[in-house]
Short mmCIF file of C-alpha atoms in Angstrom, two decimals:
data_model
loop_
_atom_site.label_atom_id
_atom_site.label_comp_id
_atom_site.label_asym_id
_atom_site.label_seq_id
_atom_site.Cartn_x
_atom_site.Cartn_y
_atom_site.Cartn_z
CA UNK A 119 112.19 99.17 68.53
CA UNK A 120 112.21 94.96 69.20
CA UNK A 121 114.28 95.49 72.36
CA UNK A 122 111.59 97.19 74.03
CA UNK A 123 108.81 94.05 73.26
CA UNK A 124 111.72 92.07 74.49
CA UNK A 125 111.99 93.94 78.27
CA UNK A 126 108.04 94.39 77.99
CA UNK A 127 107.47 90.51 76.95
CA UNK A 128 109.38 89.41 80.38
CA UNK A 129 107.08 90.95 82.84
CA UNK A 130 104.55 88.76 84.41
CA UNK A 131 101.78 90.68 83.89
CA UNK A 132 102.64 90.90 79.49
CA UNK A 133 101.28 89.05 77.20
CA UNK A 134 103.39 86.88 74.82
CA UNK A 135 105.80 88.60 72.48
CA UNK A 136 104.28 88.42 68.69
CA UNK A 137 101.38 90.43 71.39
CA UNK A 138 103.57 93.53 71.85
CA UNK A 139 103.53 96.30 69.54
CA UNK A 140 105.54 99.30 68.49
CA UNK A 141 102.54 101.41 66.84
CA UNK A 142 104.52 104.65 66.22
CA UNK A 143 108.38 104.61 66.70
CA UNK A 144 108.45 108.20 66.51
CA UNK A 145 106.35 109.39 69.33
CA UNK A 146 107.06 105.64 71.16
CA UNK A 147 103.96 104.35 71.58
CA UNK A 148 103.35 100.91 71.73
CA UNK A 149 100.63 98.32 72.15
CA UNK A 150 99.89 95.19 74.25
CA UNK A 151 96.69 93.86 75.94
CA UNK A 152 98.02 92.59 79.34
CA UNK A 153 97.04 89.35 81.12
CA UNK A 154 94.18 90.15 82.80
CA UNK A 155 94.59 87.99 85.73
CA UNK A 156 97.45 88.95 86.52
CA UNK A 157 98.54 91.88 88.73
CA UNK A 158 99.73 95.06 87.45
CA UNK A 159 103.59 96.86 88.72
CA UNK A 160 104.20 100.53 87.19
CA UNK A 161 107.97 99.97 89.07
CA UNK A 162 108.51 96.76 87.53
CA UNK A 163 107.63 98.01 83.98
CA UNK A 164 109.49 101.34 84.50
CA UNK A 165 113.00 98.65 85.20
CA UNK A 166 112.18 96.16 82.39
CA UNK A 167 112.34 99.53 80.62
CA UNK A 168 115.76 100.93 82.21
CA UNK A 169 117.38 97.35 81.88
CA UNK A 170 116.46 97.36 77.80
CA UNK A 171 118.34 101.05 77.60
CA UNK A 172 114.40 103.24 78.17
CA UNK A 173 113.36 106.05 80.42
CA UNK A 174 110.02 105.49 82.02
CA UNK A 175 108.68 108.84 83.08
CA UNK A 176 105.65 108.73 83.61
CA UNK A 177 102.16 106.99 83.02
CA UNK A 178 98.27 106.99 83.32
CA UNK A 179 96.11 103.37 84.42
CA UNK A 180 92.92 103.28 83.25
CA UNK A 181 90.89 100.85 85.89
CA UNK A 182 87.47 99.04 86.48
CA UNK A 183 86.48 98.21 89.22
CA UNK A 184 84.65 98.77 92.75
CA UNK A 185 85.41 101.49 95.00
CA UNK A 186 86.45 100.91 98.14
CA UNK A 187 86.52 103.03 101.80
CA UNK A 188 88.71 102.93 105.17
CA UNK A 189 88.41 105.34 107.42
CA UNK A 190 89.74 108.32 105.06
CA UNK A 191 91.41 106.67 102.47
CA UNK A 192 89.59 105.83 99.36
CA UNK A 193 90.70 102.46 96.80
CA UNK A 194 90.25 100.52 93.96
CA UNK A 195 89.76 97.14 93.55
CA UNK A 196 90.70 95.52 90.19
CA UNK A 197 88.22 93.22 88.80
CA UNK A 198 89.34 89.68 88.15
CA UNK A 199 92.66 90.33 89.85
CA UNK A 200 91.14 91.78 93.09
CA UNK A 201 94.74 94.27 92.86
CA UNK A 202 93.95 96.92 95.43
CA UNK A 203 94.65 100.81 93.60
CA UNK A 204 95.18 103.61 96.73
CA UNK A 205 93.47 107.07 94.66
CA UNK A 206 94.96 110.55 95.66
CA UNK A 207 95.38 113.67 94.13
CA UNK A 208 93.65 117.06 93.94
CA UNK A 209 91.28 115.89 92.12
CA UNK A 210 89.82 113.07 93.77
CA UNK A 211 87.40 114.64 96.08
CA UNK A 212 85.60 116.43 93.44
CA UNK A 213 85.13 113.60 91.22
CA UNK A 214 83.47 111.55 94.44
CA UNK A 215 80.77 113.76 94.52
CA UNK A 216 77.85 111.56 94.65
CA UNK A 217 79.63 108.59 94.34
CA UNK A 218 78.68 105.68 97.15
CA UNK A 219 81.54 103.22 98.25
CA UNK A 220 80.82 99.51 96.73
CA UNK A 221 80.10 101.68 93.39
CA UNK A 222 81.72 99.98 89.97
CA UNK A 223 83.80 102.50 88.66
CA UNK A 224 86.32 103.66 85.65
CA UNK A 225 88.85 105.15 86.54
CA UNK A 226 91.66 106.90 84.57
CA UNK A 227 94.44 108.80 86.10
CA UNK A 228 98.76 109.12 86.65
CA UNK A 229 99.97 105.98 87.68
CA UNK A 230 102.45 105.11 90.04
CA UNK A 231 104.27 102.98 92.65
CA UNK A 232 104.75 104.46 95.83
CA UNK A 233 106.62 103.24 98.73
CA UNK A 234 105.21 102.71 102.65
CA UNK A 235 108.29 101.08 104.03
CA UNK A 236 110.99 99.36 104.33
CA UNK A 237 110.29 96.96 101.88
CA UNK A 238 106.69 97.49 101.07
CA UNK A 239 104.87 99.10 98.00
CA UNK A 240 101.90 100.45 96.67
CA UNK A 241 100.12 100.87 93.42
CA UNK A 242 98.69 104.11 93.49
CA UNK A 243 96.26 106.18 91.28
CA UNK A 244 95.61 110.26 90.80
CA UNK A 245 92.10 110.54 89.01
CA UNK A 246 91.61 112.72 86.17
CA UNK A 247 88.54 111.07 85.42
CA UNK A 248 85.61 108.97 86.75
CA UNK A 249 83.07 106.89 85.26
CA UNK A 250 80.41 105.59 87.00
CA UNK A 251 79.33 101.94 84.98
CA UNK A 252 76.93 98.78 85.84
CA UNK A 253 77.08 96.83 88.18
CA UNK A 254 78.45 93.71 86.33
CA UNK A 255 81.39 93.32 84.84
CA UNK A 256 81.67 93.59 81.18
CA UNK A 257 84.45 92.11 79.22
CA UNK A 258 84.91 95.46 76.95
CA UNK A 259 87.92 96.38 75.67
CA UNK A 260 89.25 100.14 77.51
CA UNK A 261 92.56 101.56 77.37
CA UNK A 262 95.09 103.74 79.57
CA UNK A 263 98.29 106.36 78.34
CA UNK A 264 100.82 107.64 80.32
CA UNK A 265 102.39 111.20 79.32
CA UNK A 266 106.51 111.93 79.09
CA UNK A 267 108.09 115.33 78.41
CA UNK A 268 109.20 113.59 75.06
CA UNK A 269 107.23 111.06 74.06
CA UNK A 270 104.28 108.14 75.12
CA UNK A 271 104.27 104.37 74.67
CA UNK A 272 100.37 103.10 74.63
CA UNK A 273 99.16 100.28 76.19
CA UNK A 274 95.75 98.17 75.64
CA UNK A 275 94.50 95.54 77.71
CA UNK A 276 91.27 93.98 78.98
CA UNK A 277 89.17 97.15 80.48
CA UNK A 278 89.93 96.03 83.92
CA UNK A 279 93.26 97.33 83.38
CA UNK A 280 94.13 99.75 80.56
CA UNK A 281 97.95 101.83 80.93
CA UNK A 282 99.88 104.17 78.39
CA UNK A 283 103.14 104.25 79.39
CA UNK A 284 105.55 107.21 78.16
CA UNK A 285 109.25 106.09 77.95
CA UNK A 286 112.25 107.54 76.13
CA UNK A 287 112.56 106.37 72.71
CA UNK A 288 116.38 105.35 71.33
CA UNK A 289 115.82 107.07 68.30
CA UNK A 290 112.99 107.80 65.96
CA UNK A 291 115.93 105.72 63.69
CA UNK A 292 116.92 102.76 66.51
CA UNK A 293 120.98 101.74 66.52
CA UNK A 294 119.88 97.76 67.13
CA UNK A 295 120.75 95.15 64.71
CA UNK A 296 116.87 95.70 63.20
CA UNK A 297 118.16 98.98 61.48
CA UNK A 298 122.56 98.54 61.54
CA UNK A 299 125.04 99.71 59.12
CA UNK A 300 126.19 96.17 56.64
CA UNK A 301 130.27 96.70 55.93
CA UNK A 302 130.56 99.33 58.83
CA UNK A 303 130.57 97.96 63.02
CA UNK A 304 127.65 99.64 65.00
CA UNK A 305 128.08 100.53 68.98
CA UNK A 306 124.43 99.53 69.33
CA UNK A 307 123.95 95.73 70.66
CA UNK A 308 121.09 93.24 69.72
CA UNK A 309 118.57 92.54 72.67
CA UNK A 310 119.24 92.66 75.84
CA UNK A 311 119.30 89.00 77.10
CA UNK A 312 118.56 87.92 73.36
CA UNK A 313 120.57 88.18 69.97
CA UNK A 314 120.82 87.83 67.20
CA UNK A 315 121.57 84.97 63.77
CA UNK A 316 123.10 86.59 60.97
CA UNK A 317 123.96 84.55 57.72
CA UNK A 318 126.33 86.70 55.34
CA UNK A 319 126.94 85.72 51.58
CA UNK A 320 129.46 87.29 49.62
CA UNK A 321 130.64 87.20 46.04
CA UNK A 322 133.53 88.68 45.52
CA UNK A 323 136.04 88.79 42.38
CA UNK A 324 139.69 89.46 42.46
CA UNK A 325 142.32 89.57 39.59
CA UNK A 326 145.83 89.55 39.11
CA UNK A 327 147.44 89.99 35.44
CA UNK A 328 145.45 87.16 33.71
CA UNK A 329 144.86 85.53 37.29
CA UNK A 330 141.01 86.17 38.00
CA UNK A 331 140.04 84.55 41.28
CA UNK A 332 136.13 84.35 42.85
CA UNK A 333 134.90 83.61 45.86
CA UNK A 334 131.88 82.92 47.90
CA UNK A 335 131.41 82.97 51.25
CA UNK A 336 128.71 82.13 53.73
CA UNK A 337 129.69 83.41 56.79
CA UNK A 338 127.18 83.49 60.09
CA UNK A 339 127.61 85.09 63.03
CA UNK A 340 125.99 84.37 66.26
CA UNK A 341 125.15 87.50 68.70
CA UNK A 342 124.12 87.30 72.24
CA UNK A 343 123.66 90.32 75.12
CA UNK A 344 124.08 89.38 78.47
CA UNK A 345 123.65 93.11 79.88
CA UNK A 346 122.97 96.28 78.44
CA UNK A 347 126.12 97.33 77.44
CA UNK A 348 127.81 94.53 76.54
CA UNK A 349 127.61 91.74 73.17
CA UNK A 350 129.24 88.40 72.77
CA UNK A 351 129.68 87.47 69.04
CA UNK A 352 130.89 84.19 67.24
CA UNK A 353 131.37 84.51 63.34
CA UNK A 354 131.97 81.57 61.17
CA UNK A 355 133.30 81.18 57.30
CA UNK A 356 132.99 78.91 55.10
CA UNK A 357 134.30 79.98 51.58
CA UNK A 358 134.96 78.37 48.09
CA UNK A 359 137.64 79.76 45.78
CA UNK A 360 138.20 79.14 42.09
CA UNK A 361 140.53 80.52 39.96
CA UNK A 362 141.57 80.53 36.56
CA UNK A 363 144.60 81.88 34.35
CA UNK A 364 143.96 81.37 30.53
CA UNK A 365 146.34 78.29 31.09
CA UNK A 366 145.04 76.18 33.70
CA UNK A 367 141.83 76.66 36.43
CA UNK A 368 141.23 75.11 39.84
CA UNK A 369 138.57 75.28 42.58
CA UNK A 370 139.00 74.62 46.18
CA UNK A 371 136.57 75.90 49.23
CA UNK A 372 137.16 74.96 52.93
CA UNK A 373 136.30 76.90 56.56
CA UNK A 374 137.85 79.86 57.65
CA UNK A 375 139.21 81.26 60.74
CA UNK A 376 136.50 81.45 63.39
CA UNK A 377 136.61 85.27 65.16
CA UNK A 378 135.08 85.74 68.46
CA UNK A 379 134.81 88.96 69.68
CA UNK A 380 133.41 90.86 73.04
CA UNK A 381 131.69 94.86 72.52
CA UNK A 382 131.49 96.85 75.10
CA UNK A 383 129.05 100.26 74.71
CA UNK A 384 130.56 102.83 77.19
CA UNK A 385 128.58 105.81 75.69
CA UNK A 386 125.09 106.42 74.91
CA UNK A 387 123.05 108.94 75.32
CA UNK A 388 119.27 109.59 74.37
CA UNK A 389 117.07 112.00 73.24
CA UNK A 390 113.67 112.15 71.09
CA UNK A 391 114.67 111.85 67.80
CA UNK A 392 118.52 111.38 68.93
CA UNK A 393 120.29 108.46 69.76
CA UNK A 394 124.59 109.09 70.28
CA UNK A 395 126.61 105.69 71.12
CA UNK A 396 129.98 104.70 71.29
CA UNK A 397 132.09 100.78 71.63
CA UNK A 398 134.65 99.45 72.01
CA UNK A 399 135.09 96.09 70.47
CA UNK A 400 137.68 93.67 70.49
CA UNK A 401 137.84 90.33 69.17
CA UNK A 402 140.46 87.60 68.16
CA UNK A 403 140.55 85.58 64.72
CA UNK A 404 141.61 81.87 65.32
CA UNK A 405 143.74 79.70 63.14
CA UNK A 406 140.80 77.15 62.48
CA UNK A 407 140.61 77.54 58.82
CA UNK A 408 142.02 75.47 55.64
CA UNK A 409 145.50 76.42 54.99
CA UNK A 410 146.74 74.46 51.72
CA UNK A 411 146.14 76.43 48.51
CA UNK A 412 146.09 74.92 45.04
CA UNK A 413 149.99 73.71 44.51
CA UNK A 414 152.74 75.68 42.16
CA UNK A 415 152.26 71.92 39.75
CA UNK A 416 148.27 72.73 38.98
CA UNK A 417 149.15 77.03 39.33
CA UNK A 418 152.38 78.66 38.41
CA UNK A 419 152.63 81.52 40.60
CA UNK A 420 154.62 82.61 43.34
CA UNK A 421 153.95 81.24 46.82
CA UNK A 422 152.09 84.05 48.90
CA UNK A 423 149.94 84.38 45.78
CA UNK A 424 149.09 80.58 45.63
CA UNK A 425 149.03 80.77 49.63
CA UNK A 426 146.09 84.15 49.19
CA UNK A 427 143.76 81.45 47.88
CA UNK A 428 143.39 79.87 50.78
CA UNK A 429 140.30 80.74 53.32
CA UNK A 430 142.91 82.10 55.65
CA UNK A 431 144.50 85.40 55.49
CA UNK A 432 147.04 83.76 58.29
CA UNK A 433 146.66 82.72 62.01
CA UNK A 434 145.97 84.14 65.46
CA UNK A 435 144.97 87.70 64.99
CA UNK A 436 143.86 90.23 67.38
CA UNK A 437 141.77 92.59 66.32
CA UNK A 438 140.22 95.98 67.94
CA UNK A 439 137.84 98.59 67.14
CA UNK A 440 136.42 101.79 68.15
CA UNK A 441 133.02 102.73 66.20
CA UNK A 442 130.38 105.50 67.11
CA UNK A 443 127.02 106.22 65.20
CA UNK A 444 124.29 109.00 66.00
CA UNK A 445 120.57 109.41 64.68
CA UNK A 446 119.13 112.19 63.73
CA UNK A 447 115.26 111.75 62.65
CA UNK A 448 115.41 109.70 59.22
CA UNK A 449 119.65 109.60 59.15
CA UNK A 450 122.01 107.79 60.85
CA UNK A 451 126.00 108.68 60.75
CA UNK A 452 128.01 106.17 61.70
CA UNK A 453 132.24 104.78 60.98
CA UNK A 454 134.44 103.06 62.87
CA UNK A 455 138.60 102.57 63.42
CA UNK A 456 140.24 99.31 63.62
CA UNK A 457 143.71 97.80 63.57
CA UNK A 458 144.10 94.35 62.55
CA UNK A 459 147.65 92.41 64.29
CA UNK A 460 147.88 88.93 62.40
CA UNK A 461 150.58 86.31 63.10
CA UNK A 462 151.96 83.25 60.33
CA UNK A 463 150.56 79.82 59.63
CA UNK A 464 151.91 77.79 57.81
CA UNK A 465 154.30 80.79 56.67
CA UNK A 466 152.19 82.82 55.85
CA UNK A 467 150.30 85.81 56.67
CA UNK A 468 148.70 89.36 55.14
CA UNK A 469 149.70 92.54 55.64
CA UNK A 470 148.71 94.11 59.58
CA UNK A 471 145.49 96.21 58.92
CA UNK A 472 144.14 99.66 59.67
CA UNK A 473 140.74 100.32 58.45
CA UNK A 474 138.73 102.79 58.67
CA UNK A 475 134.72 102.68 57.98
CA UNK A 476 132.00 105.49 57.48
CA UNK A 477 127.96 104.66 57.39
CA UNK A 478 125.61 107.26 56.14
CA UNK A 479 122.01 105.49 56.43
CA UNK A 480 118.78 107.34 55.32
CA UNK A 481 114.64 106.18 56.52
CA UNK A 482 113.67 106.32 52.39
CA UNK A 483 109.87 104.50 53.22
CA UNK A 484 107.48 105.16 55.03
CA UNK A 485 107.79 108.81 54.37
CA UNK A 486 105.19 108.98 57.13
CA UNK A 487 107.92 107.00 60.22
CA UNK A 488 105.78 105.84 62.38
CA UNK A 489 105.41 101.93 62.63
CA UNK A 490 109.07 100.23 63.22
CA UNK A 491 108.67 97.72 60.29
CA UNK A 492 108.18 97.72 56.94
CA UNK A 493 111.21 100.52 56.59
CA UNK A 494 113.74 100.52 54.07
CA UNK A 495 116.77 102.18 54.57
CA UNK A 496 119.06 103.46 51.56
CA UNK A 497 123.23 103.15 52.72
CA UNK A 498 126.28 104.61 51.66
CA UNK A 499 129.10 103.28 53.21
CA UNK A 500 132.91 103.80 52.46
CA UNK A 501 135.24 101.47 53.49
CA UNK A 502 139.58 102.37 53.99
CA UNK A 503 142.66 100.06 54.23
CA UNK A 504 145.52 100.70 54.96
CA UNK A 505 147.58 96.83 54.62
CA UNK A 506 151.42 96.68 55.20
CA UNK A 507 153.52 94.40 53.63
CA UNK A 508 152.71 90.10 54.34
CA UNK A 509 155.19 87.47 54.60
CA UNK A 510 155.83 84.26 52.95
CA UNK A 511 157.96 80.98 54.19
CA UNK A 512 159.13 83.50 56.46
CA UNK A 513 160.31 86.37 54.50
CA UNK A 514 158.57 89.43 54.15
CA UNK A 515 157.17 89.94 50.77
CA UNK A 516 158.32 93.67 49.58
CA UNK A 517 155.63 94.43 46.95
CA UNK A 518 152.46 92.66 49.18
CA UNK A 519 151.42 96.21 50.92
CA UNK A 520 148.15 98.34 49.49
CA UNK A 521 145.97 101.25 50.13
CA UNK A 522 142.73 100.71 49.37
CA UNK A 523 139.07 102.95 49.36
CA UNK A 524 135.84 101.50 48.05
CA UNK A 525 132.07 102.82 48.43
CA UNK A 526 129.65 100.55 49.11
CA UNK A 527 126.10 101.57 48.33
CA UNK A 528 123.25 99.48 50.63
CA UNK A 529 119.38 98.43 50.59
CA UNK A 530 117.98 97.67 54.10
CA UNK A 531 114.32 97.11 54.82
CA UNK A 532 112.83 95.64 57.89
CA UNK A 533 110.24 93.09 57.21
CA UNK A 534 108.83 92.34 60.97
CA UNK A 535 110.78 93.84 64.16
CA UNK A 536 112.86 90.30 64.09
CA UNK A 537 113.24 89.69 60.39
CA UNK A 538 116.13 92.16 58.33
CA UNK A 539 117.30 91.36 55.10
CA UNK A 540 120.06 93.58 53.36
CA UNK A 541 122.13 93.79 50.30
CA UNK A 542 125.75 96.11 49.88
CA UNK A 543 127.52 96.35 46.49
CA UNK A 544 131.27 97.36 47.80
CA UNK A 545 132.99 99.23 44.80
CA UNK A 546 136.63 100.12 44.22
CA UNK A 547 137.76 104.04 44.09
CA UNK A 548 141.43 103.82 44.71
CA UNK A 549 143.21 100.84 44.56
CA UNK A 550 147.15 101.15 45.27
CA UNK A 551 148.35 97.37 45.51
CA UNK A 552 151.36 95.48 45.30
CA UNK A 553 152.52 93.34 42.73
CA UNK A 554 151.76 90.03 44.62
CA UNK A 555 148.50 91.48 46.49
CA UNK A 556 144.97 89.89 44.72
CA UNK A 557 142.83 93.05 43.59
CA UNK A 558 139.07 93.23 44.11
CA UNK A 559 137.07 94.28 41.72
CA UNK A 560 133.96 93.92 43.47
CA UNK A 561 132.30 92.57 46.46
CA UNK A 562 128.74 91.72 46.00
CA UNK A 563 126.91 90.72 50.22
CA UNK A 564 123.41 89.88 51.48
CA UNK A 565 122.27 88.90 54.18
CA UNK A 566 119.76 88.52 57.12
CA UNK A 567 118.89 89.16 60.59
CA UNK A 568 116.87 87.22 63.02
CA UNK A 569 116.49 88.41 66.43
CA UNK A 570 115.63 86.26 69.42
#
């Protein structure tokens, strides 16, 4: 729901981002206090939400101001801004009985932006309630509320303007960086005209016979979403690797291969308590990482095994992914299929890969799911990898292919609309690996998501 806050904050009459809150995620209710000296616009609010992927259905507005009569037309001139609202609707004449022009009133009703010409528009209110108030303006707080068939969002502002705006929420469980799978690619995007910084820290233990390998890898991702369907991303990994085989030991560190990504969300169907999304993601792994491993004198192992102790799996590698997810009330289901084509670097590469991941998420807390913060998600992901034979020194390594299947339980906590904390443990179920390929015993991952 941070995406809604970000979208609304771009409006000239909106307050600062931190002052915009979503108070009921299941009903799509939001709260903010607009700037009291700025005119408001239903059309601009509708456009801002549409660009962020939400549909504004109807709205109600509450305005405090002075009545004005011009010929047969009635207007309401708002306090502070002097903005004029045209009054119309089936209840108008009934509500105006006994009310004279120049009276100061508070009016609540349906709000629209109506075209009056090729480029001209005006804000209109169809009153459903009218109250006479004292002549001197009061600095009290009022509120207005819009209505929709699916849900409403409610915004508070000084009594001069108060409105509630209905929109269709993305889902009871939002598919975004604020609630996304940990090891499975999500079709959701980060913030429209914004993004996220995501540092991930992994602790991986592998072995091959008596050789034991421990890796600590920091992977920092930076994403940016220039449109409501496109996301750009860069991943920069840095790793430290240590090994021991009972006779000798050692360690090394260095930069891994930087990966650049582009994701295009080509499908989305939104309804209350449900959101379906699908996207394609293309990436390229660049040959930027450290390519030298321990020497034969340091570790008595085949060249292909020693090369696996570097932070890279080869050289330039194009990657393609197809991903889908669906939210249903407190549950999210998703998955992705990916292919990696690897090229050699310094005479080494691991095998080409096919990956299939699945994701199931459940909102554990709160039991009454209302606010899009302080949520705890429980995740169970599965990770299948089929890896072909690798190459070393220009030759195919026959015993280097693998078929692996992992279970990855995890937890994810949405601390604030902009900050998510998560942890995941990847545990092997099937490891059918060649005699020269390191076996992964476990992988523990911790990550933070900071949206901007």
